[in-house]
């Protein structure tokens, strides 16, 4: 099966077929192309894209750009938390677990970063085999429960915050769910933050991140760099919005309710992500799918040159290295300014959080420019 443009199909024939259903089949016994739409009566076991199929890409349109919007929201939620780690580090080290050493607290964020990226090794093949919807729903659940549980890992919030739960039944229910893991009547333990933030939120972020990136590639080829660049701006936008939001809320409602309000924002973003992120390649169905189809395939790294393996390792190491300044920039500023424990969470430390927002705002430009340039360069090389 090859693209109809390679055999000179007329524009009239191509225009009669919707972009998202255009497939071209070549009769092996005849040199002339035979263009037809796939029959809906095919058996379920073979109701999937052939291995040698060449898919046409819409390269735009309402559905394609809604997918980009959904991916943008998903990356805002997942990478936004990732890029807000510096705020979490300050509060944990100065207020929640001040008695712990820096090296001990560092494991919280190291494990979070590791879980966030390593889970993609399995999530990617699962996305290819089954589509994005189930993964995104699971990611939403894990992220929200993890964030709500993380919000309880602190001292009691001001009375004005508790009054919100008394007036709003949904907020009260969510607060009860978050207390299923932790109790505010006892001191927060180190392992509780590891479970809620490092593990549960890390898994949720990974479940949102990988399918959101993959869906965009199903709708764009020539303009993939542009579309991916727009979607990845969401990660930087979340890194601007969340630190400034937490900085504003901390003096008013305390840490616990600041994070719960963050959770409600994440709920809206994840709902849009689940609604609009979808794949164009039909998932494998019925007997055609086995558990082996969802396992990682190491053969993709065996291209004879090692280029794929080296590139993958380089991207991973770059992301991990980027996480270090994101995590410790606010804490470094507070330490250099010799601010007290109380001042680290209030007005005098405001610029520490603003530094994180400035860093992430600059990254928005870099994300878009880098991905657009990489996409355009790659497409030019493939022509």
Coordinates of C-alpha atoms in Angstrom, one line a residue:
X1 CA 0.0 0.0 0.0
X2 CA 1.4 3.4 -1.0
X3 CA 0.3 7.0 -1.1
X4 CA -2.0 7.8 -4.0
X5 CA 0.0 10.8 -4.8
X6 CA 2.8 8.5 -6.0
X7 CA 0.6 7.0 -8.7
X8 CA -1.0 10.3 -9.9
X9 CA -4.5 10.0 -8.5
X10 CA -6.6 12.9 -9.6
X11 CA -7.5 15.7 -7.2
X12 CA -11.2 14.9 -7.7
X13 CA -10.8 11.3 -6.3
X14 CA -8.8 12.5 -3.3
X15 CA -11.2 15.2 -2.4
X16 CA -14.1 12.8 -2.3
X17 CA -12.5 11.0 0.6
X18 CA -12.4 12.6 4.1
X19 CA -8.8 13.3 5.3
X20 CA -9.2 11.1 8.4
X21 CA -10.4 8.1 6.3
X22 CA -8.2 8.3 3.2
X23 CA -6.4 5.0 2.5
X24 CA -4.9 3.9 -0.8
X25 CA -4.6 0.2 -1.8
X26 CA -2.6 -1.0 -4.7
X27 CA -3.6 -4.2 -6.6
X28 CA -0.4 -6.3 -6.7
X29 CA -1.6 -7.9 -10.0
X30 CA -2.2 -4.7 -11.7
X31 CA 0.0 -1.6 -12.0
X32 CA -2.9 0.8 -11.9
X33 CA -4.0 2.0 -8.4
X34 CA -7.3 1.0 -7.0
X35 CA -8.5 3.5 -4.4
X36 CA -11.2 2.5 -2.1
X37 CA -12.4 3.1 1.5
X38 CA -12.0 0.3 4.0
X39 CA -15.1 -1.9 4.4
X40 CA -16.9 -1.6 7.7
X41 CA -17.9 -5.3 7.4
X42 CA -14.3 -6.6 8.0
X43 CA -14.1 -9.0 10.9
X44 CA -13.2 -7.6 14.2
X45 CA -9.9 -9.5 14.4
X46 CA -8.6 -7.7 11.3
X47 CA -10.4 -4.4 11.8
X48 CA -7.1 -2.5 12.2
X49 CA -4.6 -0.7 10.2
X50 CA -2.4 -3.1 8.0
X51 CA 1.2 -3.2 9.0
X52 CA 2.4 -1.7 5.7
X53 CA -0.3 1.0 5.6
X54 CA 0.7 4.5 4.9
X55 CA -1.6 7.0 6.6
X56 CA -2.5 10.4 5.3
X57 CA -2.4 13.2 7.8
X58 CA -5.0 16.0 8.1
X59 CA -2.3 18.6 8.8
X60 CA -5.0 20.8 10.4
X61 CA -8.7 21.2 10.7
X62 CA -11.0 21.5 13.7
X63 CA -10.4 17.9 15.0
X64 CA -6.7 18.1 14.7
X65 CA -6.3 21.4 16.5
X66 CA -8.7 20.2 19.3
X67 CA -6.2 17.3 19.8
X68 CA -3.4 19.9 20.1
X69 CA -5.6 21.8 22.7
X70 CA -6.2 18.6 24.6
X71 CA -2.4 17.7 24.5
X72 CA -1.6 21.3 25.7
X73 CA -3.9 20.9 28.7
X74 CA -2.4 17.4 29.5
X75 CA 1.1 18.7 29.3
X76 CA 0.2 21.8 31.3
X77 CA -1.0 19.4 34.1
X78 CA 1.8 16.9 33.9
X79 CA 4.9 19.0 33.1
X80 CA 3.4 21.9 35.0
X81 CA 3.7 19.9 38.3
X82 CA 7.2 18.8 37.2
X83 CA 8.2 22.4 36.7
X84 CA 6.8 23.5 40.0
X85 CA 8.9 21.1 42.0
X86 CA 11.0 24.1 43.3
X87 CA 8.0 25.4 45.3
X88 CA 7.3 22.0 46.7
X89 CA 11.0 21.6 47.7
X90 CA 10.9 24.9 49.7
X91 CA 7.8 24.1 51.6
X92 CA 8.8 20.5 52.4
X93 CA 12.3 21.5 53.6
X94 CA 11.2 24.7 55.5
X95 CA 7.8 23.7 56.9
X96 CA 6.8 20.0 56.5
X97 CA 10.1 18.1 57.2
X98 CA 12.6 20.8 58.4
X99 CA 14.5 18.2 60.4
X100 CA 15.4 16.1 57.4
X101 CA 18.7 16.7 55.6
X102 CA 18.9 18.0 52.0
X103 CA 20.3 14.7 50.7
X104 CA 17.3 12.9 52.3
X105 CA 14.8 15.3 50.8
X106 CA 16.5 15.1 47.5
X107 CA 15.3 11.5 47.1
X108 CA 11.7 12.8 47.0
X109 CA 12.3 14.7 43.8
X110 CA 14.7 12.2 42.3
X111 CA 12.2 9.4 42.6
X112 CA 9.5 11.6 41.2
X113 CA 11.5 12.5 38.2
X114 CA 12.6 8.8 37.7
X115 CA 9.0 7.5 38.0
X116 CA 7.7 10.3 35.7
X117 CA 10.0 9.2 32.8
X118 CA 10.6 5.5 33.4
X119 CA 6.9 4.6 33.3
X120 CA 6.8 5.9 29.7
X121 CA 8.7 2.8 28.6
X122 CA 5.6 0.8 29.3
X123 CA 3.0 3.4 28.7
X124 CA 4.2 4.1 25.1
X125 CA 3.5 0.5 23.8
X126 CA 0.2 0.4 25.7
X127 CA -0.8 3.6 24.0
X128 CA 0.1 2.1 20.6
X129 CA -1.9 -1.0 21.2
X130 CA -5.0 0.4 23.0
X131 CA -5.2 4.1 22.4
X132 CA -5.0 7.0 24.8
X133 CA -8.4 7.2 26.6
X134 CA -7.9 4.6 29.3
X135 CA -4.4 5.8 30.0
X136 CA -5.5 9.5 30.3
X137 CA -8.3 8.6 32.7
X138 CA -6.0 6.5 34.8
X139 CA -3.5 9.4 34.8
X140 CA -6.2 11.9 35.9
X141 CA -7.2 9.7 38.8
X142 CA -3.6 9.0 40.0
X143 CA -2.6 12.7 39.7
X144 CA -5.7 14.0 41.6
X145 CA -5.5 11.5 44.4
X146 CA -1.7 12.0 44.7
X147 CA -2.1 15.8 44.9
X148 CA -4.9 15.7 47.3
X149 CA -3.0 13.3 49.5
X150 CA 0.1 15.5 49.3
X151 CA -2.0 18.5 50.4
X152 CA -2.7 16.8 53.8
X153 CA 1.0 16.5 54.4
X154 CA 1.3 19.7 56.4
X155 CA 0.0 21.7 59.4
X156 CA -3.6 22.7 59.6
X157 CA -4.8 25.5 57.3
X158 CA -6.4 28.7 58.4
X159 CA -10.1 28.5 59.5
X160 CA -11.3 30.3 56.4
X161 CA -10.0 27.4 54.3
X162 CA -11.9 24.8 56.4
X163 CA -15.1 26.8 56.0
X164 CA -15.0 26.0 52.3
X165 CA -15.4 22.3 53.0
X166 CA -18.4 23.0 55.2
X167 CA -20.2 25.0 52.5
X168 CA -19.3 22.8 49.5
X169 CA -20.1 19.1 49.5
X170 CA -17.8 18.1 46.6
X171 CA -14.9 19.8 48.3
X172 CA -15.7 18.0 51.5
X173 CA -15.8 14.6 49.6
X174 CA -12.5 15.3 48.0
X175 CA -10.9 16.2 51.3
X176 CA -12.2 13.0 52.9
X177 CA -10.7 11.0 50.0
X178 CA -7.3 12.7 50.5
X179 CA -7.5 11.9 54.2
X180 CA -7.9 8.2 53.3
X181 CA -4.1 8.0 53.0
X182 CA -3.0 10.5 55.7
X183 CA -4.3 12.0 58.9
X184 CA -3.9 15.7 59.8
X185 CA -3.9 14.8 63.5
X186 CA -0.4 13.3 63.4
X187 CA 2.9 14.5 62.1
X188 CA 3.7 14.0 58.5
X189 CA 6.1 11.1 57.8
X190 CA 8.8 11.0 55.1
X191 CA 7.3 7.9 53.5
X192 CA 3.9 9.6 53.1
X193 CA 5.3 12.3 50.8
X194 CA 7.2 9.6 48.9
X195 CA 3.9 7.7 48.3
X196 CA 1.7 10.7 47.5
X197 CA 4.0 12.9 45.5
X198 CA 7.0 10.8 44.3
X199 CA 5.1 7.6 43.4
X200 CA 1.4 8.4 42.9
X201 CA 1.7 11.8 41.3
X202 CA 4.7 10.7 39.4
X203 CA 2.8 7.8 37.8
X204 CA -0.2 10.1 37.1
X205 CA 2.0 12.7 35.4
X206 CA 3.6 10.0 33.2
X207 CA 0.2 8.6 32.2
X208 CA -0.8 12.1 31.1
X209 CA 2.5 13.0 29.4
X210 CA 3.1 10.1 27.0
X211 CA -0.3 9.8 25.4
X212 CA -0.6 13.5 25.0
X213 CA 2.7 13.7 23.1
X214 CA 1.7 10.6 21.0
X215 CA -1.7 11.9 19.9
X216 CA -0.3 15.0 18.2
X217 CA 1.9 12.9 15.9
X218 CA -1.2 11.0 14.6
X219 CA -2.7 14.2 13.2
X220 CA 0.3 16.0 11.7
X221 CA 3.3 15.1 9.6
X222 CA 4.4 18.2 7.6
X223 CA 3.4 20.5 10.4
X224 CA 4.3 18.2 13.3
X225 CA 7.0 20.4 14.6
X226 CA 4.6 23.4 14.8
X227 CA 1.8 21.4 16.5
X228 CA 4.2 19.7 19.0
X229 CA 5.8 23.1 19.8
X230 CA 2.4 24.6 20.6
X231 CA 1.4 21.6 22.8
X232 CA 4.7 21.6 24.7
X233 CA 4.3 25.3 25.5
X234 CA 1.7 24.0 28.1
X235 CA 4.5 22.6 30.2
X236 CA 6.1 26.0 30.5
X237 CA 2.8 27.7 31.0
X238 CA 2.0 25.4 34.0
X239 CA 5.4 26.2 35.4
X240 CA 4.5 29.9 35.3
X241 CA 0.9 29.6 36.5
X242 CA 1.3 27.1 39.4
X243 CA 4.2 28.8 41.3
X244 CA 2.5 32.2 41.1
X245 CA -0.8 30.7 42.2
X246 CA 0.7 29.0 45.2
X247 CA 2.6 32.1 46.1
X248 CA -0.6 34.1 46.1
X249 CA -2.6 31.5 48.0
X250 CA -0.1 30.5 50.7
X251 CA -0.6 33.6 53.0
X252 CA -4.4 33.4 52.6
X253 CA -5.4 29.8 52.9
X254 CA -2.2 27.9 53.9
X255 CA -0.3 25.1 52.1
X256 CA -3.0 22.4 52.3
X257 CA -5.7 24.4 50.6
X258 CA -3.3 25.9 48.1
X259 CA -2.5 22.4 46.9
X260 CA -6.2 21.4 46.9
X261 CA -7.1 24.4 44.7
X262 CA -4.2 23.4 42.5
X263 CA -5.9 20.0 42.3
X264 CA -9.2 21.6 41.1
X265 CA -7.3 23.4 38.3
X266 CA -5.7 20.1 37.4
X267 CA -9.1 18.5 37.3
X268 CA -10.3 21.0 34.7
X269 CA -7.1 20.6 32.6
X270 CA -7.3 16.8 32.7
X271 CA -11.0 16.8 31.8
X272 CA -10.2 18.8 28.6
X273 CA -7.3 16.4 27.9
X274 CA -9.4 13.3 28.2
X275 CA -12.2 14.9 26.0
X276 CA -10.1 16.0 23.1
X277 CA -7.0 13.8 23.0
X278 CA -7.6 10.9 20.6
X279 CA -5.7 8.8 18.1
X280 CA -6.4 8.4 14.4
X281 CA -4.8 5.0 14.2
X282 CA -7.5 2.5 15.3
X283 CA -6.4 0.5 18.3
X284 CA -6.0 -3.3 17.9
X285 CA -9.1 -5.2 18.8
X286 CA -10.3 -8.6 19.8
X287 CA -8.0 -11.6 19.1
X288 CA -5.5 -9.4 17.4
X289 CA -4.4 -7.9 20.7
X290 CA -2.5 -9.9 23.4
X291 CA -0.6 -8.8 26.4
X292 CA 2.6 -9.2 24.4
X293 CA 1.4 -6.3 22.2
X294 CA 1.7 -3.9 25.1
X295 CA 5.3 -4.8 26.0
X296 CA 8.2 -2.6 25.1
X297 CA 10.1 -3.7 21.9
X298 CA 13.9 -3.4 22.3
X299 CA 14.2 -4.0 18.5
X300 CA 13.5 -0.3 17.9
X301 CA 17.0 0.5 19.3
X302 CA 18.7 -2.1 17.1
X303 CA 19.0 0.0 13.9
X304 CA 22.6 -1.0 13.2
X305 CA 24.0 2.4 14.1
X306 CA 22.9 2.8 17.7
X307 CA 21.6 6.3 16.8
X308 CA 18.2 5.6 18.3
X309 CA 19.6 4.4 21.6
X310 CA 22.0 7.2 21.9
X311 CA 19.4 9.8 21.1
X312 CA 16.9 8.4 23.6
X313 CA 19.6 8.3 26.3
X314 CA 20.6 11.9 25.5
X315 CA 17.0 13.2 25.7
X316 CA 16.5 11.4 29.1
X317 CA 19.7 12.8 30.5
X318 CA 18.8 16.3 29.3
X319 CA 15.4 16.2 31.0
X320 CA 16.9 14.9 34.2
X321 CA 19.6 17.6 34.2
X322 CA 16.9 20.3 33.5
X323 CA 15.1 19.1 36.6
X324 CA 18.0 20.2 38.9
X325 CA 17.7 24.0 38.5
X326 CA 13.9 23.8 38.4
X327 CA 13.9 22.1 41.8
X328 CA 16.5 24.1 43.7
X329 CA 16.4 27.7 42.3
X330 CA 13.9 29.0 44.8
X331 CA 15.6 27.3 47.7
X332 CA 19.0 28.7 46.6
X333 CA 17.6 32.2 46.5
X334 CA 16.1 31.9 50.0
X335 CA 19.4 30.6 51.4
X336 CA 21.4 33.4 49.8
X337 CA 19.0 36.0 51.1
X338 CA 19.3 34.5 54.7
X339 CA 15.5 34.3 55.1
X340 CA 14.1 32.7 58.2
X341 CA 11.8 29.6 58.1
X342 CA 8.7 31.8 58.4
X343 CA 9.9 34.3 55.8
X344 CA 10.5 31.5 53.3
X345 CA 6.8 30.9 52.9
X346 CA 5.6 34.5 52.9
X347 CA 6.2 37.9 51.3
X348 CA 10.0 38.2 51.5
X349 CA 10.4 35.0 49.6
X350 CA 8.0 36.0 46.8
X351 CA 10.8 36.6 44.3
X352 CA 12.0 33.0 44.8
X353 CA 8.8 31.8 43.3
X354 CA 8.8 34.5 40.7
X355 CA 12.3 33.3 39.6
X356 CA 10.8 29.9 38.9
X357 CA 8.0 31.5 36.9
X358 CA 10.5 33.6 34.9
X359 CA 12.6 30.5 34.1
X360 CA 9.5 28.6 32.9
X361 CA 8.3 31.5 30.9
X362 CA 11.6 31.6 29.0
X363 CA 11.3 27.9 28.4
X364 CA 8.1 28.4 26.6
X365 CA 10.0 30.2 23.8
X366 CA 12.6 27.5 23.8
X367 CA 10.1 24.6 23.7
X368 CA 8.3 26.1 20.7
X369 CA 11.4 27.1 18.7
X370 CA 13.2 23.9 19.4
X371 CA 10.4 21.5 18.4
X372 CA 9.3 23.6 15.4
X373 CA 12.9 23.7 14.1
X374 CA 13.4 20.0 14.7
X375 CA 10.2 19.1 13.0
X376 CA 10.8 21.2 10.0
X377 CA 14.4 20.0 9.7
X378 CA 13.3 16.3 10.0
X379 CA 10.6 16.7 7.3
X380 CA 13.1 18.4 4.9
X381 CA 15.5 15.5 5.4
X382 CA 12.8 12.9 4.7
X383 CA 11.8 14.5 1.4

